[in-house]
Coordinates of C-alpha atoms in Angstrom, one line a residue:
X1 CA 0.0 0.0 0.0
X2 CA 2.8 2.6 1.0
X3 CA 4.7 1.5 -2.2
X4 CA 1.9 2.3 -4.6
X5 CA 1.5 5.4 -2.8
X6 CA 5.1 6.2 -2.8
X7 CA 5.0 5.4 -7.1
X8 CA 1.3 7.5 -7.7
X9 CA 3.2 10.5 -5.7
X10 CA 6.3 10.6 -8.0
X11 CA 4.5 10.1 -10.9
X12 CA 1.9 12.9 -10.4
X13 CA 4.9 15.0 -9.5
X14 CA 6.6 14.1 -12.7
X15 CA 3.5 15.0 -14.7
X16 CA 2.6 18.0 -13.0
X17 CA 6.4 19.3 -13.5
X18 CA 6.1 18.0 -17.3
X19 CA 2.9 20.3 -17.8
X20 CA 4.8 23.2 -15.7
X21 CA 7.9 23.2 -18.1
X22 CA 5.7 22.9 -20.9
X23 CA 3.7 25.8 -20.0
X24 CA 6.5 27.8 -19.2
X25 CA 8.2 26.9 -22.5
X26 CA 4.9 28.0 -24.6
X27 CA 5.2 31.3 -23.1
X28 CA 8.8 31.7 -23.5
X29 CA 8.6 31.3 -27.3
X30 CA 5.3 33.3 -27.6
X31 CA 3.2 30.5 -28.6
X32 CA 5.2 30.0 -31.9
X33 CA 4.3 26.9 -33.5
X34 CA 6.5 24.0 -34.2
X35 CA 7.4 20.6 -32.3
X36 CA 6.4 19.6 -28.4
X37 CA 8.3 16.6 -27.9
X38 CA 9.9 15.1 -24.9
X39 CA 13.6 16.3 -25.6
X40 CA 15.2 19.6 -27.0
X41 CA 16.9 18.9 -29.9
X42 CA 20.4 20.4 -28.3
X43 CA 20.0 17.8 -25.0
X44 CA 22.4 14.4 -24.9
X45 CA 18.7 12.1 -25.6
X46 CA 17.7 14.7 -28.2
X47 CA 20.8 14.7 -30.4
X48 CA 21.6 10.7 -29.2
X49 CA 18.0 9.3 -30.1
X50 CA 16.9 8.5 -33.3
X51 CA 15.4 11.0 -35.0
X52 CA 11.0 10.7 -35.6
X53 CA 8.7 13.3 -36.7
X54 CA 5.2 11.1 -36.2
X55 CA 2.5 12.7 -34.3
X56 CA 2.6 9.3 -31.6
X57 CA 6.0 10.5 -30.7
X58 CA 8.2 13.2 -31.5
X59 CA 11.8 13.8 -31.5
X60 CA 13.1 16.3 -33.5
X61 CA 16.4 15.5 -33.5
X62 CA 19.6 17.3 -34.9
X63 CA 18.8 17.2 -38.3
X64 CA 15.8 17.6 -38.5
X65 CA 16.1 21.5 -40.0
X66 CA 17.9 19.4 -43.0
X67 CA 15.6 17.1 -43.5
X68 CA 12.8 19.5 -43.6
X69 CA 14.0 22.5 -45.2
X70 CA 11.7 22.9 -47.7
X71 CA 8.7 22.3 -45.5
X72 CA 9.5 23.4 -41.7
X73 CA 8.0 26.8 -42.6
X74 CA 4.9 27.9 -43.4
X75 CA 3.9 31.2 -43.0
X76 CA 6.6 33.4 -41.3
X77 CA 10.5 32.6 -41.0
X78 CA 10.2 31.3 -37.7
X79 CA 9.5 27.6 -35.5
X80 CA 10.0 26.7 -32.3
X81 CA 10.6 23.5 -30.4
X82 CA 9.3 23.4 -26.9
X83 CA 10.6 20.1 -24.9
X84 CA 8.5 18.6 -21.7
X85 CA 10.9 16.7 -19.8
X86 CA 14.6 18.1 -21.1
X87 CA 15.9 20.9 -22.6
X88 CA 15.3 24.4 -23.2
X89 CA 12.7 25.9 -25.2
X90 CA 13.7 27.0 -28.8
X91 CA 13.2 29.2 -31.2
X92 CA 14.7 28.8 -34.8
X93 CA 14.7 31.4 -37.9
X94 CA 16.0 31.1 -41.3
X95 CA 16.5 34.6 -41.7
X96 CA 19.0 36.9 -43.1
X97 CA 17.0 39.9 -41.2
X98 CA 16.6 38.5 -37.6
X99 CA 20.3 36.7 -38.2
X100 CA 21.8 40.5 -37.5
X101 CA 19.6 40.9 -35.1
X102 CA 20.5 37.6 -33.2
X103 CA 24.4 37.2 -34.4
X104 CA 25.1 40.7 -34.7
X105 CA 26.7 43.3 -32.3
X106 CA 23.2 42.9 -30.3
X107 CA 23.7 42.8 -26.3
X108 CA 20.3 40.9 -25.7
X109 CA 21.8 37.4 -27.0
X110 CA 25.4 35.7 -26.2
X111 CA 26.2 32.0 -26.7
X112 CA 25.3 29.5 -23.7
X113 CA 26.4 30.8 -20.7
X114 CA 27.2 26.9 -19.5
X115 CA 28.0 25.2 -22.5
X116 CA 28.1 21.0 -21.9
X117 CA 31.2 21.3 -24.8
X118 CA 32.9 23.6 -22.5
X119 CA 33.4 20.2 -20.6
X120 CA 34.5 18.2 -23.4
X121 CA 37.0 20.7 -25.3
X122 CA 37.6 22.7 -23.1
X123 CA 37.2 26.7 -22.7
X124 CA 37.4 28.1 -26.0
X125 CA 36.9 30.9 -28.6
X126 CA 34.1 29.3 -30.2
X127 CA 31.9 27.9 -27.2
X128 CA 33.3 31.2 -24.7
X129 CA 30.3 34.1 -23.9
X130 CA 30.7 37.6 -24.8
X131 CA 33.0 38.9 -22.1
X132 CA 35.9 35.9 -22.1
X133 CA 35.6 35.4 -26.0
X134 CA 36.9 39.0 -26.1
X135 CA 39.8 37.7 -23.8
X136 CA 40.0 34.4 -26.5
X137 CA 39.8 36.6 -29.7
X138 CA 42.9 39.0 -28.8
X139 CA 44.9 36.0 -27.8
X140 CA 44.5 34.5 -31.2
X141 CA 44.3 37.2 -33.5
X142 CA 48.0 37.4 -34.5
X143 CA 48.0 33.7 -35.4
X144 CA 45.8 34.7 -38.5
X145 CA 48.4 36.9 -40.1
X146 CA 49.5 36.8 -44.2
X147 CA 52.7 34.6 -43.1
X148 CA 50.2 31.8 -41.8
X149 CA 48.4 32.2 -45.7
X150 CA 51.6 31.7 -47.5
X151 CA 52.0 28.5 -45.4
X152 CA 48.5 27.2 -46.0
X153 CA 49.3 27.4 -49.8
X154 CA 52.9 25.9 -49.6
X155 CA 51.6 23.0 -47.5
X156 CA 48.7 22.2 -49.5
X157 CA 50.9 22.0 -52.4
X158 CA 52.9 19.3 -50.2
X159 CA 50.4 17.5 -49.0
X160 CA 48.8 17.3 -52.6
X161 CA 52.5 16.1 -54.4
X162 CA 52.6 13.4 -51.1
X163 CA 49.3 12.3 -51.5
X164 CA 49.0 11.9 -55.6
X165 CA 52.4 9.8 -54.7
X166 CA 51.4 7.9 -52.4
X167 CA 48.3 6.8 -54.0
X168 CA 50.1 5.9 -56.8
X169 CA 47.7 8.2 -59.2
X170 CA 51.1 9.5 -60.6
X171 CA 51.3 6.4 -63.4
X172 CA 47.5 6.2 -63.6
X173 CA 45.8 7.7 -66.5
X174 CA 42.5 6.9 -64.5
X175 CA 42.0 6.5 -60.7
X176 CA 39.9 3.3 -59.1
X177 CA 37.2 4.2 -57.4
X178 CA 38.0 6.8 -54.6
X179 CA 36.1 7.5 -51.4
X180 CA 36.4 11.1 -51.4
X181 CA 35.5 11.6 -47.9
X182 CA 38.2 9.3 -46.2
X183 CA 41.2 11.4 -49.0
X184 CA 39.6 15.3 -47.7
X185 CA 39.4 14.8 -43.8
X186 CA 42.9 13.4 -44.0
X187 CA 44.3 16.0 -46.7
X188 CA 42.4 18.3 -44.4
X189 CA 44.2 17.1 -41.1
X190 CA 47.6 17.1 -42.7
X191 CA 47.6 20.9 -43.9
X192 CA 45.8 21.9 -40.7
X193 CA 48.5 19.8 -38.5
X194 CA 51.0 21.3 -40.7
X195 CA 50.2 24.9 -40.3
X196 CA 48.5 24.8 -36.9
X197 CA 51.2 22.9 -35.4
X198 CA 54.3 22.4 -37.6
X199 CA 53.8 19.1 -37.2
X200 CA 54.5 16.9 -40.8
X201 CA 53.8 13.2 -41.4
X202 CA 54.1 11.3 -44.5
X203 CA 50.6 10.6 -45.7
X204 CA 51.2 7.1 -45.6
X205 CA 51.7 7.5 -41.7
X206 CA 49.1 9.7 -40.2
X207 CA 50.5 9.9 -35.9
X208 CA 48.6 7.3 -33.9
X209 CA 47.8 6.9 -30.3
X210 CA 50.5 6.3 -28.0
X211 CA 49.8 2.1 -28.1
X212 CA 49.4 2.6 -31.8
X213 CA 45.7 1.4 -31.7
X214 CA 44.2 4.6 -33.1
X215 CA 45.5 7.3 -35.5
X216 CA 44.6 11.0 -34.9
X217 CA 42.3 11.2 -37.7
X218 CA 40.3 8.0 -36.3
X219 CA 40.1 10.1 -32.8
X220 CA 39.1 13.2 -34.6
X221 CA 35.9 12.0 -36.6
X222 CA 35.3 9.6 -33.4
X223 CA 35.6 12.9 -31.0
X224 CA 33.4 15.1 -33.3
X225 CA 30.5 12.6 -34.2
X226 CA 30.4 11.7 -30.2
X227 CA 30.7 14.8 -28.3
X228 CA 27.2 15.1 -27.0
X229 CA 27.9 11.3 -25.7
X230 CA 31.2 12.8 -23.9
X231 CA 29.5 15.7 -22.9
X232 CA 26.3 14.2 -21.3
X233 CA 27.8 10.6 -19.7
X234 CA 29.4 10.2 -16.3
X235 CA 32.8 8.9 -16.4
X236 CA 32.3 5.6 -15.1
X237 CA 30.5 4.0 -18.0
X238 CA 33.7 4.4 -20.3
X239 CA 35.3 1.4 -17.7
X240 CA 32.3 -0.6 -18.8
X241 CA 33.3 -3.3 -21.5
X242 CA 31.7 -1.4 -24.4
X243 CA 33.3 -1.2 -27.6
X244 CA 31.6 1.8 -28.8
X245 CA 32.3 4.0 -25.2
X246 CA 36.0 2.4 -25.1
X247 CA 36.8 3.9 -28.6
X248 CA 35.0 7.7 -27.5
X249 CA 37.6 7.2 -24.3
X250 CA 40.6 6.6 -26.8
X251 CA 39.6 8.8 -29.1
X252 CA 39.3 11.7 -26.7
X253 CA 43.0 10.8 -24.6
X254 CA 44.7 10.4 -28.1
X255 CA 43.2 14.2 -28.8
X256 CA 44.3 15.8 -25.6
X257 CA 47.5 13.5 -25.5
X258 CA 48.6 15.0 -28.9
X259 CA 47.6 18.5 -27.7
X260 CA 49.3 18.5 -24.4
X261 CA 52.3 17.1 -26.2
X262 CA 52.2 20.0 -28.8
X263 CA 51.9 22.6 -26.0
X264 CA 54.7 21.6 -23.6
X265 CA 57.0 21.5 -27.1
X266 CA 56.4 25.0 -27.7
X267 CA 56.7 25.7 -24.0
X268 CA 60.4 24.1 -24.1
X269 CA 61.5 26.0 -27.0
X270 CA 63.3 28.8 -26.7
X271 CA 63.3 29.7 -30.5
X272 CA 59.4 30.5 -29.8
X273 CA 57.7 29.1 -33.2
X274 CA 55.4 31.3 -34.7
X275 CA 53.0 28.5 -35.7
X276 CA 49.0 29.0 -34.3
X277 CA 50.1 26.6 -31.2
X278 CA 53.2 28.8 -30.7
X279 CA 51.4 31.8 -30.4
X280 CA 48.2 30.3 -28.3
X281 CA 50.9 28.9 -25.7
X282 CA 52.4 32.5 -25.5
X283 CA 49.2 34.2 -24.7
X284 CA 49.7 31.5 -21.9
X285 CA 53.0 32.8 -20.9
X286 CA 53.1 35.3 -17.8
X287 CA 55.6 37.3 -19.4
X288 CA 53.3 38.0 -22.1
X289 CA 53.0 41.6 -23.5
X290 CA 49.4 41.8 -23.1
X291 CA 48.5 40.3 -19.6
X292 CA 44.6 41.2 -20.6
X293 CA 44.7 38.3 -23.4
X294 CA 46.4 35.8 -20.9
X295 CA 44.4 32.2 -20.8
X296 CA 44.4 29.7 -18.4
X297 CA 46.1 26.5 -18.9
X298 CA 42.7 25.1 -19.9
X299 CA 41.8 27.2 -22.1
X300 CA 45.1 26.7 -23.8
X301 CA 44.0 23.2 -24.4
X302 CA 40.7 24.3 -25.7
X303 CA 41.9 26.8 -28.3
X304 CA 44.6 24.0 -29.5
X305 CA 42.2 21.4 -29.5
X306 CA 38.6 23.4 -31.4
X307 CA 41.8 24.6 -34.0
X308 CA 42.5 21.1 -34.7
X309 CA 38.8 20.3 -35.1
X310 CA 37.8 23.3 -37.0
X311 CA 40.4 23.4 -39.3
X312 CA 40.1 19.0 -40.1
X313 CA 36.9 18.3 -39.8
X314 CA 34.9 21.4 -41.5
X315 CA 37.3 21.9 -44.5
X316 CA 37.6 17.8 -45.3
X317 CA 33.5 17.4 -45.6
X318 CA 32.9 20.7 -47.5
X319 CA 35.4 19.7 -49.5
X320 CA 33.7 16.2 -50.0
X321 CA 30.4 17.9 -50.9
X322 CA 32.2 20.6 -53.1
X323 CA 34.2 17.7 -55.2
X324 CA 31.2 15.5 -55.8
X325 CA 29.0 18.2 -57.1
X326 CA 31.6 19.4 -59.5
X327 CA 31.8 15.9 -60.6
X328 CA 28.4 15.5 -60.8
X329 CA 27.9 19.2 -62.9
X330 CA 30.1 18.3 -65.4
X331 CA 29.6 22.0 -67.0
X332 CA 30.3 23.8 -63.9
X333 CA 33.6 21.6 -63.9
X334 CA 34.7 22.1 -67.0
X335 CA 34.1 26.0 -66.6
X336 CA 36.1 26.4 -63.7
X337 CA 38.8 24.0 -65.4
X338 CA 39.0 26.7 -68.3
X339 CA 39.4 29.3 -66.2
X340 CA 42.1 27.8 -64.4
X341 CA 44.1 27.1 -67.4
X342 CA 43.7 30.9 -68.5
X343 CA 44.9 32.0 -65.5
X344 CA 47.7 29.8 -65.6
X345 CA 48.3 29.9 -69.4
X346 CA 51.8 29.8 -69.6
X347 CA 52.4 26.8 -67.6
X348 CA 53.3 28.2 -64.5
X349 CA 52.6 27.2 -60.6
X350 CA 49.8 29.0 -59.0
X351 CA 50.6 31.0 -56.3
X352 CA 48.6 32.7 -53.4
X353 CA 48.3 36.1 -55.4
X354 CA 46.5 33.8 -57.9
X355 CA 43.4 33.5 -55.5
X356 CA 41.3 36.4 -56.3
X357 CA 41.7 35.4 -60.1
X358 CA 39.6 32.3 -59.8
X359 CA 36.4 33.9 -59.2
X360 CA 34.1 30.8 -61.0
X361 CA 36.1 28.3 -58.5
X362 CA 35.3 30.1 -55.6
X363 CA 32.0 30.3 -56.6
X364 CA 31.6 26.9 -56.7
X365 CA 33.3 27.1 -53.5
X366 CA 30.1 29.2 -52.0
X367 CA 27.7 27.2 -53.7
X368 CA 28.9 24.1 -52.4
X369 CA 28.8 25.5 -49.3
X370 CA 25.5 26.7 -49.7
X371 CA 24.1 23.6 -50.2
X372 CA 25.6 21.7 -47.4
X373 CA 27.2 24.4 -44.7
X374 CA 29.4 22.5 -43.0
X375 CA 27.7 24.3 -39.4
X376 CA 24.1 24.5 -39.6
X377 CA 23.4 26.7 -37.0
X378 CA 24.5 29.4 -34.8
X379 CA 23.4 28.9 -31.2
X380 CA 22.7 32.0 -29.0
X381 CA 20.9 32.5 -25.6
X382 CA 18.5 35.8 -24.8
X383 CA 20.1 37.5 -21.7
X384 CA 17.0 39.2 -21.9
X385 CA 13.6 39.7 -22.7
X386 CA 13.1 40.8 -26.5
X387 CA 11.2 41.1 -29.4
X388 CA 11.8 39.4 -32.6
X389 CA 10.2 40.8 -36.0
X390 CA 10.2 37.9 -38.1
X391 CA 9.5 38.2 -42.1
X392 CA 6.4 36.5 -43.4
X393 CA 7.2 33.7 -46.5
X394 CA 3.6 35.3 -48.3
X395 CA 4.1 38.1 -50.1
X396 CA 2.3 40.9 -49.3
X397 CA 1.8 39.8 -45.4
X398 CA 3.1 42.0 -42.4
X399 CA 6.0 40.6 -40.5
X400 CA 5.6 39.0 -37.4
X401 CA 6.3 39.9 -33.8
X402 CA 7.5 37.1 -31.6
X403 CA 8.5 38.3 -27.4
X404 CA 10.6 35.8 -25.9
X405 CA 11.7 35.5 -22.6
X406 CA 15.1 35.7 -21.2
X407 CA 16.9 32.1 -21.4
X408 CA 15.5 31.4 -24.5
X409 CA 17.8 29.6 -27.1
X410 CA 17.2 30.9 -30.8
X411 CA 19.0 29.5 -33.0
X412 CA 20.1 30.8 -36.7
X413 CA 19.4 28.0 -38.9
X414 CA 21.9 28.2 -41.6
X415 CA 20.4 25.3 -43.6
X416 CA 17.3 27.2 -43.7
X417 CA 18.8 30.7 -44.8
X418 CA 20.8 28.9 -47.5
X419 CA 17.7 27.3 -49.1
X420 CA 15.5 29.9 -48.8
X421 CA 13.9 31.5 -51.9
X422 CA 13.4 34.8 -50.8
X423 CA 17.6 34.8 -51.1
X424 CA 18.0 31.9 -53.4
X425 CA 15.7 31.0 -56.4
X426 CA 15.5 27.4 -57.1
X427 CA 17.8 26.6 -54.2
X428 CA 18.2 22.9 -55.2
X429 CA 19.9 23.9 -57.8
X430 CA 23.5 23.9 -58.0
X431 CA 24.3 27.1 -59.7
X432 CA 27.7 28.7 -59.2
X433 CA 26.9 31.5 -61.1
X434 CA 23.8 33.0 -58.9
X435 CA 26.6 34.3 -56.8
X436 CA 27.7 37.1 -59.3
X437 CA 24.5 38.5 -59.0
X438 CA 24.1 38.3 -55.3
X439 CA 25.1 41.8 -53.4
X440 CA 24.2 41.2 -50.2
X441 CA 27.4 39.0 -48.8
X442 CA 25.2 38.5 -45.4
X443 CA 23.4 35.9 -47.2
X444 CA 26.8 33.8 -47.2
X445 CA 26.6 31.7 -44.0
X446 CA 28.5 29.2 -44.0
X447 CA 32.0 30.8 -42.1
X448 CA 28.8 32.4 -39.5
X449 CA 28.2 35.7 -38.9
X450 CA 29.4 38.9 -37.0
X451 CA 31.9 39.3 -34.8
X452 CA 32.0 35.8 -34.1
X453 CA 32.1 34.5 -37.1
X454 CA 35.0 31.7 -38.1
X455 CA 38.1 32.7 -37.5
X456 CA 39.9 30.7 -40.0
X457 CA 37.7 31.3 -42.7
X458 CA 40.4 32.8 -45.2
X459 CA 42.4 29.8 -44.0
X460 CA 40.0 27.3 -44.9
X461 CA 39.0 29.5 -48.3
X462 CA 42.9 29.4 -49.5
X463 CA 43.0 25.8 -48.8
X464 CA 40.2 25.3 -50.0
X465 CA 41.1 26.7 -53.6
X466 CA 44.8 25.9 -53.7
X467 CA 43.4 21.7 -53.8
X468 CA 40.8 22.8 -56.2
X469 CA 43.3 24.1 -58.4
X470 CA 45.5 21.2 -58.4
X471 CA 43.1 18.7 -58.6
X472 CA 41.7 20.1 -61.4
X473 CA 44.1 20.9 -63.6
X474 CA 45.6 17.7 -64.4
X475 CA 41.8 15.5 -63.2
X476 CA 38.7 15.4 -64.3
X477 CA 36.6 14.2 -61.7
X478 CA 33.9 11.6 -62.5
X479 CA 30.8 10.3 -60.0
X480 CA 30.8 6.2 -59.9
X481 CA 27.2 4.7 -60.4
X482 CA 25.9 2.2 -59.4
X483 CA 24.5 -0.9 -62.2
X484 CA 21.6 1.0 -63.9
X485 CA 21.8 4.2 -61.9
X486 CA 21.1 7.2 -63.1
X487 CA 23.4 10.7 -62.2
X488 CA 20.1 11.7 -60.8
X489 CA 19.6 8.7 -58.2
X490 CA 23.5 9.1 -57.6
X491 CA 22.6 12.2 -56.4
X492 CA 20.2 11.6 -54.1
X493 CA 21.5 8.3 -52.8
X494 CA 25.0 10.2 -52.2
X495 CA 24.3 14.0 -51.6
X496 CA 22.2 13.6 -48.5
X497 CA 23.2 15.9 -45.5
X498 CA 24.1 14.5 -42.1
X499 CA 24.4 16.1 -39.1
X500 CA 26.9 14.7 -36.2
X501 CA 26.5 16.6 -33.1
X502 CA 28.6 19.6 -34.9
X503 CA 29.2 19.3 -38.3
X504 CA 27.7 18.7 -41.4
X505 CA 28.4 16.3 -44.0
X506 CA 27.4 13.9 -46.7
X507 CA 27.5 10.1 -47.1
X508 CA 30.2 8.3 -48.9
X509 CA 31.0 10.3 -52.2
X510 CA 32.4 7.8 -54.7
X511 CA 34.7 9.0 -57.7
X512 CA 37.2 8.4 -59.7
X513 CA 39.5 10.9 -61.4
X514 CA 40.7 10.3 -65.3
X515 CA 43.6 12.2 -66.2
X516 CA 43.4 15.4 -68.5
X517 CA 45.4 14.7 -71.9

C-alpha cells in the first residue's frame, strides 16, 4: 500500500512538473508553432536518439532542420521546439534579417552561458560568452596573419604532391574508385596539423595513439561525431566493456594527449615558433605583452584542440560535398577548369596572389557550401527579454512579432537561410553562377556571422582553392554509379546531408579521377 503510494506520488509530480515546463516553454517562445516533444533537440537524448517526426511520438532530432528545409515553414521565417521533460525551449529562424539581429553586435543574446562542450573541449573561442571570448579573440588574433596564408598554400601543395604519390595516381591515367570523404578529412588534417602545429607526417603514416591502436584522424571523426555522448555521460561507464564507449575514451586521450604534447614543445623551445600553437601557448606565458589576453592552462588546451577540429573536420566534408558536385555538374567543372588554365596559361605554378583570379572556382566554393554548410546553425541565448520581427514567407503579409523570454535559445538556422527562396531562387539547384549576381554577402553563411564568425575562414577558403586548383588541372573528376543508376539517383542516394552533433556532411562520395590529356 505505501509502495503504490510512494509510485502515484512521483509520478503525479513528474506530470505535474512536465505540464509546468511545458507551460513555461509556450510562453517563453510566444506560442510559436512547431514541435512539443519530450527532448530539446540540443540535449544528450535529443541529439543521441533516433530521429522521428510522427504525431505518436516526436523527436526532432539534430537534423531535422535538413531534412525538412523545404517544409518546416509555413507562414513566417520562424519555429519553435518546446521540450517537456529536457531541454530548453527553442526558437529557430531562417532569416537573413533577424540573423543581425541575433548574431550581430546585439547585447540581448550571447552564446550559452554553461556550455556541456565547455566540458568536453575545453574553454574556448568558439563555445566562450561575450566577455571571455573578447579575452580568447585577442589571444588568437595574431595567429591569423599573411605569413600563416603563404604556409596554408605551400603546404597544401605538399600535401597534394605526397598524396598523388602515395596513392600511386602518378602512373594512372585513371584512378579506381575513390572514397572522397576518407582522401579530404585526412588531406584536411595534414595541412591543418602542418600549419597549426608544424607538425608533418608522411601521408602514408598519419600519428597514432601512443599504443598505436588509433591514428589521430580516427580520434578526430570519433571525438566530433560523439561529443554530445562525452558531454552528457558520467565517467564511469567508459570502464564498462563497451566497444563503442571504449573507442570515445581513446579517441578523446589520443586528442588531448597529442595537444598536451604540442603545448609543452612550444613551451620548451626557446626559439618560440610562430605557428597557431606557438602563439596560443604565448598568450599563456606570464611574461606575455598583453596580460589582458592571458588564458588559463585550460583554455590553452581548448583553443589547440577546437583549431584542430575546425580546421580538419569542417574543411575535409565541405570539400567532400564541393568535389562531388563538380563531378556531378560536369559543365560547372569544365568552366572552372578553363578558367584555371587561362589564368595559368603559360604553364606556370599558381601561387597565393592567384586567388582572387579564380572567381568561378570560388563560386563553386560558395555554392557548395551553400548547399551543405558544414555548421548548420549558430546557437545563441537571450540575456533578456526581447522582441523578434520575423519576415512572413507570403508576399504581401506584415512581418511577425515574436517576445521571448530571457533564457530562451534561438537559434540561426543556416540550412534554412541557405535554401530559402526569398535569397535563393530554385535553391536545389546547383548554380555557381547566382553568386555574381548576389550583393548582399550577409546571405553567405557558412564561415557564421558577425563578430564571431570563423576565425579561419580565409584559412579554410585558401585551402580550400589551392586543392581545387590542383586537382583540377591535371583531373577530371567523375561520380561512380551504381549498375543501372542514373546521375540523378546518384545524387540523391549520395548528396544527403548528415548532421553529427557539430558538423555537417554527406555520405560516402564515390569517384574516380581520369587524367586530363
Amino acid at each position: 500500500m505505501l509502495t503504490t503510494a510512494i509510485f502515484t506520488f512521483v509520478a503525479l509530480y513528474l506530470v505535474v512538473r512536465a505540464v509546468l515546463k511545458y507551460l513555461s516553454g509556450l510562453r517563453a517562445v510566444n506560442n510559436v508553432p512547431g514541435y512539443r516533444c519530450a527532448f530539446s533537440t540540443t540535449s544528450l537524448p535529443g541529439m543521441i536518439l533516433p530521429t522521428s517526426l510522427g504525431k505518436f511520438w516526436c523527436n526532432p532530432g539534430p537534423d531535422f532542420l535538413v531534412l525538412l528545409r523545404h517544409s518546416v515553414y509555413t507562414t513566417h521565417d520562424v519555429i519553435s521546439v518546446v521540450p517537456y521533460l529536457v531541454g530548453a525551449p527553442e526558437i529557430y529562424v531562417p532569416s537573413v534579417e533577424v540573423m543581425r539581429q541575433v548574431s550581430g553586435y546585439s547585447p540581448q543574446f550571447d552564446k550559452e552561458l554553461d556550455s556541456p562542450f565547455d566540458y568536453v573541449f575545453g574553454s574556448n573561442i568558439v563555445t566562450a560568452p561575450r566577455a571571455p571570448w573578447k579575452r580568447h579573440r585577442r589571444a588568437l588574433n595574431p595567429a591569423f596573419s599573411q605569413k600563416l596564408y603563404e604556409m596554408v598554400w605551400t603546404e597544401t601543395i605538399t600535401t597534394f604532391q605526397d598524396m598523388v604519390a602515395t596513392e600511386g595516381w602518378g602512373q594512372q591515367d585513371s584512378t579506381p574508385t575513390i572514397i572522397m570523404n576518407d582522401i579530404t578529412t585526412k588531406f584536411a588534417l595534414a595541412v591543418v596539423s602542418s600549419c597549426a602545429f608544424g607538425l608533418k607526417f608522411p601521408w602514408a603514416e598519419p600519428p597514432k595513439s601512443a599504443d598505436g591502436t588509433m591514428t589521430l584522424q580516427e580520434s578526430l571523426v570519433i571525438s566530433t561525431r560523439d561529443a554530445a555522448v562525452r558531454a552528457f555521460a558520467p565517467r564511469w561507464v567508459y570502464r564498462l566493456p563497451i566497444k563503442y564507449l571504449r573507442d570515445i575514451e581513446l579517441a578523446f586521450n589520443t586528442i588531448f594527449a597529442f595537444v598536451r604534447s604540442q603545448i609543452a614543445a612550444r613551451r620548451g623551445d626557446v626559439q618560440g615558433k610562430k605557428d597557431m600553437c606557438g602563439l596560443i601557448v604565448e598568450a599563456n606565458d606570464e611574461d606575455h605583452v598583453n596580460p589582458k589576453a592571458k588564458l588559463s592552462d585550460d583554455e590553452v588546451v581548448g583553443n589547440v584542440l577546437v583549431s584542430l577540429i575546425a580546421g580538419h573536420e569542417t574543411t575535409g566534408k565541405a570539400l567532400t560535398a564541393i568535389i562531388a558536385l563538380l563531378g556531378l555538374y560536369q559543365d560547372e567543372q569544365e568552366k572552372a577548369h578553363s578558367e584555371i588554365m587561362s589564368v595559368l596559361h603559360d604553364g606556370r605554378e599558381a601561387t597565393l596572389d592567384d586567388v582572387d583570379s579564380f572567381t568561378h572556382l570560388q563560386h563553386c566554393i560558395m555554392e557548395g557550401m551553400r548547399l551543405f554548410p558544414p555548421l548548420d546553425v549558430l546557437i545563441r541565448e537571450a540575456t533578456e527579454d526581447v522582441c523578434l520581427r520575423i519576415p512572413s514567407r507570403i508576399p504581401g503579409q506584415k512581418e511577425l512579432e515574436v517576445a521571448i523570454k530571457k533564457g530562451t535559445i534561438v537559434s540561426v538556422d543556416i540550412v534554412g537561410i541557405h535554401y530559402n527562396p526569398r535569397y535563393f531562387p530554385d535553391p536545389e539547384v546547383y548554380n555557381p553562377s547566382r553568386w555574381r549576381d548576389i550583393t548582399d554577402p550577409d546571405q553567405f553563411v557558412a564561415f557564421g556571422y558577425g563578430p564571431r564568425a570563423c576565425a579561419g575562414r580565409k584559412f579554410a577558403m585558401v585551402e580550400t582553392v589551392c586543392f581545387l586548383v590542383l586537382l583540377l588541372r591535371d583531373w577530371k573528376i567523375e561520380i561512380v554509379l551504381e549498375k543501372g543508376e542514373t546521375p540523378e539517383e546518384w545524387r540523391k542516394r549520395v548528396l544527403v546531408a548528415k548532421v553529427d552533433t557539430i558538423t555537417l556532411g554527406v555520405r560516402p562520395a564515390p569517384i574516380r579521377l581520369v587524367r586530363r590529356k
